Short mmCIF file of C-alpha atoms and ligand atoms in Angstrom, two decimals:
data_model
loop_
_atom_site.label_atom_id
_atom_site.label_comp_id
_atom_site.label_asym_id
_atom_site.label_seq_id
_atom_site.Cartn_x
_atom_site.Cartn_y
_atom_site.Cartn_z
CA MET A 1 92.31 178.18 104.26
CA GLY A 2 95.46 176.19 103.79
CA MET A 3 98.95 177.35 103.08
CA ASP A 4 100.94 174.37 102.05
CA LEU A 5 104.65 174.93 101.62
CA VAL A 6 107.77 172.89 101.04
CA LEU A 7 111.23 174.13 102.00
CA LEU A 8 113.86 172.68 99.72
CA GLY A 9 117.60 173.15 99.97
CA PRO A 10 120.88 171.47 100.82
CA PRO A 11 121.64 170.50 104.41
CA GLY A 12 122.65 173.66 106.26
CA SER A 13 120.74 176.01 103.95
CA GLY A 14 118.61 177.28 106.83
CA LYS A 15 115.40 175.31 106.18
CA GLY A 16 114.81 174.67 109.88
CA THR A 17 115.30 178.33 110.81
CA GLN A 18 112.94 179.54 108.10
CA ALA A 19 110.39 176.82 108.86
CA ALA A 20 110.26 178.03 112.47
CA ILE A 21 109.81 181.66 111.40
CA LEU A 22 107.03 180.76 108.96
CA SER A 23 105.35 178.49 111.48
CA GLN A 24 105.15 181.27 114.03
CA LYS A 25 104.07 183.87 111.53
CA TYR A 26 101.26 181.89 109.91
CA ARG A 27 100.47 179.67 112.90
CA ILE A 28 100.82 176.46 110.95
CA PRO A 29 103.01 173.51 111.93
CA ALA A 30 106.54 173.06 110.63
CA ILE A 31 107.10 169.38 109.98
CA SER A 32 110.70 168.19 109.87
CA THR A 33 111.18 164.54 108.99
CA GLY A 34 114.76 164.83 110.31
CA ASP A 35 113.49 166.01 113.73
CA VAL A 36 110.87 163.27 113.87
CA LEU A 37 113.41 160.59 112.95
CA ARG A 38 116.00 161.87 115.45
CA ALA A 39 113.35 161.87 118.19
CA GLN A 40 112.59 158.23 117.36
CA VAL A 41 116.29 157.39 117.59
CA GLU A 42 116.55 159.17 120.95
CA ALA A 43 113.53 157.32 122.28
CA GLY A 44 114.93 154.01 121.06
CA THR A 45 111.71 153.01 119.31
CA PRO A 46 111.75 150.21 116.69
CA LEU A 47 111.55 152.90 113.97
CA GLY A 48 114.44 154.73 115.63
CA GLN A 49 116.53 151.57 115.72
CA ARG A 50 115.81 151.01 112.05
CA VAL A 51 116.82 154.49 110.91
CA LYS A 52 119.79 155.24 113.17
CA ALA A 53 122.43 153.75 110.89
CA TYR A 54 121.14 155.67 107.86
CA ILE A 55 121.18 158.97 109.74
CA ASP A 56 124.63 158.37 111.21
CA ARG A 57 126.04 157.67 107.75
CA GLY A 58 124.26 160.63 106.14
CA GLU A 59 122.17 158.33 103.94
CA LEU A 60 118.50 158.84 103.24
CA VAL A 61 116.15 156.46 105.03
CA PRO A 62 113.91 154.41 102.72
CA ASP A 63 111.20 156.41 100.93
CA SER A 64 108.31 154.24 102.16
CA LEU A 65 109.23 154.99 105.74
CA VAL A 66 109.17 158.80 105.48
CA VAL A 67 106.17 158.73 103.15
CA ASP A 68 104.19 156.79 105.80
CA LEU A 69 105.35 159.19 108.45
CA ILE A 70 104.22 162.25 106.46
CA GLN A 71 100.96 160.60 105.48
CA HIS A 72 100.11 160.11 109.16
CA ARG A 73 101.28 163.57 110.15
CA LEU A 74 99.20 165.28 107.45
CA SER A 75 96.08 163.60 108.79
CA ASP A 76 96.52 165.44 112.10
CA PRO A 77 93.95 168.23 112.49
CA ASP A 78 96.56 170.93 113.14
CA THR A 79 97.66 170.70 109.49
CA GLN A 80 94.25 171.75 108.20
CA GLN A 81 95.22 175.43 108.06
CA GLY A 82 98.43 174.55 106.28
CA PHE A 83 101.89 173.15 106.89
CA ILE A 84 105.54 173.72 106.16
CA LEU A 85 107.52 170.66 105.17
CA ASP A 86 111.20 170.87 106.11
CA GLY A 87 113.36 168.09 104.71
CA PHE A 88 110.58 166.27 102.89
CA PRO A 89 110.35 165.39 100.05
CA ARG A 90 113.98 164.50 99.39
CA THR A 91 113.63 162.20 96.37
CA VAL A 92 111.45 162.21 93.26
CA PRO A 93 109.42 159.20 94.48
CA GLN A 94 108.75 161.06 97.75
CA ALA A 95 107.60 164.12 95.80
CA GLN A 96 105.31 161.94 93.68
CA ALA A 97 103.88 160.31 96.80
CA LEU A 98 103.28 163.75 98.32
CA ASP A 99 101.55 164.94 95.15
CA SER A 100 99.15 161.99 95.20
CA MET A 101 98.49 162.41 98.92
CA LEU A 102 97.65 166.09 98.44
CA ALA A 103 95.64 165.44 95.28
CA ALA A 104 93.47 163.05 97.29
CA LEU A 105 92.92 165.82 99.83
CA ASP A 106 92.29 168.36 97.05
CA ARG A 107 94.95 170.67 98.43
CA PRO A 108 97.89 171.08 96.06
CA LEU A 109 101.12 172.69 97.29
CA ASP A 110 101.11 176.48 97.16
CA ALA A 111 104.84 176.88 96.70
CA VAL A 112 108.19 175.16 96.99
CA LEU A 113 110.81 177.53 98.40
CA TYR A 114 114.28 176.58 97.25
CA LEU A 115 116.96 178.01 99.56
CA GLN A 116 120.00 178.40 97.35
CA VAL A 117 123.37 178.28 99.14
CA ASP A 118 126.69 177.34 97.59
CA PRO A 119 128.30 174.11 98.83
CA GLN A 120 131.32 175.77 100.49
CA ALA A 121 129.08 178.03 102.58
CA VAL A 122 127.03 175.01 103.59
CA ARG A 123 130.14 173.11 104.68
CA GLU A 124 131.18 176.03 106.87
CA ARG A 125 127.74 176.35 108.44
CA LEU A 126 127.39 172.66 109.17
CA GLY A 127 130.90 172.49 110.57
CA GLN A 128 129.74 174.88 113.31
CA ARG A 129 126.77 172.74 114.37
CA HIS A 130 127.09 169.94 116.87
CA ARG A 131 124.84 167.25 115.57
CA GLY A 132 126.04 163.66 115.32
CA ASP A 133 125.78 163.70 111.54
CA ASP A 134 127.64 167.01 111.20
CA LEU A 135 131.11 165.41 111.18
CA GLN A 136 133.08 166.49 108.12
CA GLY A 137 133.01 163.18 106.25
CA VAL A 138 129.29 162.79 106.86
CA ILE A 139 128.65 166.41 105.82
CA ASP A 140 130.37 165.82 102.48
CA HIS A 141 128.33 162.68 101.99
CA ARG A 142 125.07 164.45 102.83
CA LEU A 143 125.91 167.11 100.25
CA ASP A 144 126.54 164.40 97.63
CA VAL A 145 123.27 162.74 98.56
CA PHE A 146 121.53 166.10 98.16
CA LEU A 147 123.03 166.65 94.70
CA GLN A 148 122.24 163.13 93.51
CA GLN A 149 118.85 162.42 95.05
CA THR A 150 117.27 165.73 96.07
CA ALA A 151 118.48 168.26 93.48
CA PRO A 152 116.30 166.61 90.77
CA LEU A 153 113.32 168.02 92.71
CA ILE A 154 114.35 171.50 91.57
CA SER A 155 113.32 170.74 87.99
CA TYR A 156 110.45 168.57 89.19
CA TYR A 157 108.82 171.54 90.91
CA GLN A 158 109.98 174.01 88.27
CA ALA A 159 107.98 172.00 85.74
CA GLN A 160 104.94 172.36 87.99
CA GLY A 161 105.49 176.13 88.18
CA LYS A 162 105.80 175.87 91.96
CA LEU A 163 109.49 176.54 92.47
CA LYS A 164 110.46 179.86 94.07
CA LEU A 165 114.18 180.64 94.26
CA ILE A 166 115.37 182.24 97.49
CA ASP A 167 118.92 183.49 98.11
CA GLY A 168 119.76 181.42 101.18
CA ALA A 169 123.23 182.98 101.57
CA GLN A 170 121.75 186.10 103.18
CA PRO A 171 121.35 186.50 106.95
CA PRO A 172 118.26 184.68 108.32
CA GLU A 173 116.12 187.84 108.63
CA ALA A 174 116.86 188.79 105.01
CA VAL A 175 116.02 185.26 103.86
CA ALA A 176 112.74 185.52 105.79
CA ALA A 177 112.01 188.84 104.07
CA SER A 178 112.69 187.32 100.63
CA ILE A 179 110.35 184.45 101.45
CA ASP A 180 107.71 186.95 102.50
CA GLU A 181 107.94 188.72 99.17
CA VAL A 182 107.43 185.49 97.32
CA ILE A 183 104.58 184.31 99.51
CA ARG A 184 102.61 187.54 99.76
CA PRO A 185 101.38 187.55 96.15
CA LEU A 186 100.02 184.03 96.70
CA ALA A 187 97.98 185.14 99.66
CA VAL A 188 94.52 186.66 99.43
CA PRO A 189 93.30 188.99 102.16
CA SER A 190 90.65 187.58 104.45
CA PHE A 191 89.60 189.42 107.56
CA GLY A 192 92.97 191.04 107.90
CA GLU A 193 94.85 187.75 108.05
CA ALA A 194 97.12 186.44 105.32
CA SER A 195 95.66 183.28 103.89
CA PHE A 196 96.10 181.30 100.74
CA GLY A 197 94.10 181.44 97.59
CA HIS A 198 93.83 177.97 96.13
CA LYS A 199 90.61 177.04 97.89
CA PRO A 200 88.64 180.22 98.44
CA ASN A 201 85.43 179.64 100.29
CA VAL A 202 82.31 181.42 99.16
CA SER A 203 82.16 183.99 101.94
CA GLN A 204 85.72 185.09 101.26
CA VAL A 205 85.13 185.44 97.53
CA VAL A 206 81.94 187.38 98.11
CA SER A 207 83.40 189.65 100.77
CA ASP A 208 86.40 190.32 98.54
CA GLU A 209 84.13 191.21 95.63
CA ASN A 210 82.08 193.39 97.93
CA THR A 211 85.10 195.36 98.98
CA LYS A 212 86.29 195.87 95.43
CA GLU A 213 82.97 196.40 93.68
CA ASN A 214 81.00 197.90 96.51
CA GLY A 215 78.57 195.00 96.38
CA SER A 216 77.21 195.73 92.92
CA ASN A 217 78.76 192.65 91.38
CA ALA A 218 78.37 190.14 94.17
P1 AMP B 301 117.67 166.65 108.30
O1 AMP B 301 117.49 167.00 109.72
O2 AMP B 301 116.53 167.08 107.42
O3 AMP B 301 119.00 167.10 107.74
O4 AMP B 301 117.68 165.06 108.22
C1 AMP B 301 118.64 164.29 108.92
C2 AMP B 301 118.66 162.87 108.37
O5 AMP B 301 117.38 162.27 108.52
C3 AMP B 301 118.98 162.76 106.90
O6 AMP B 301 120.37 162.78 106.63
C4 AMP B 301 118.35 161.41 106.57
O7 AMP B 301 119.13 160.35 107.07
C5 AMP B 301 117.07 161.44 107.39
N1 AMP B 301 115.96 162.06 106.64
C6 AMP B 301 115.29 163.20 106.98
N2 AMP B 301 114.32 163.47 106.08
C7 AMP B 301 114.38 162.49 105.17
C8 AMP B 301 113.64 162.20 103.98
N3 AMP B 301 112.65 163.01 103.56
N4 AMP B 301 113.97 161.09 103.28
C9 AMP B 301 114.94 160.26 103.69
N5 AMP B 301 115.69 160.49 104.78
C10 AMP B 301 115.41 161.58 105.53
#
């Protein structure tokens, strides 16, 4: 059973923190394109050399590059039980590419969690981090880039009925609890574990019916 989630929100909205919590809770990988790209820069790979200038300036790297990266990552076996995307997609073309990738795998997204935080709060949070692209000028630019290129995904996923609004201004544990509330109704019980309902397998449907109907309807 898969549980395929996207975390959407401005830089500094707590996507990474929540991705880590969800990853541990549901034992599915959190995939951060930002982390992967920074690791490539650190390692000085050709990809890293190509993307460094974009990251340093707070610009998005070209769509094709992150789409390829995600395409490869989603073919890894550890994503079969689900995944949490943190920082991807960030543009409408990336979201469209993700939709076609997942359509081909017959596993549509379960939900897109939008962590809502007002821009001033985000500036304050990012100002306290110590990443190379957290300098004030770059922060402001990353917020502009979010508003111009990523915010259109809010209505994109709203139109698909996938968008779930989460108040990201709360403390991390409260945000996690809000996410839980939103996710729980999507999950169907299976052997005591939370799992997701878009691709029930026969045994789960039957055992669920058995529990409810005492076997008479199965
Ligand atoms: P993040 O850690 O998600 O804030 O990403 C840091 C930087 O990596 C961004 O400012 C972009 O330069 C680059 N990046 C990460 N994810 C993407 C993406 N999906 N599309 C384009 N650029 C990205």
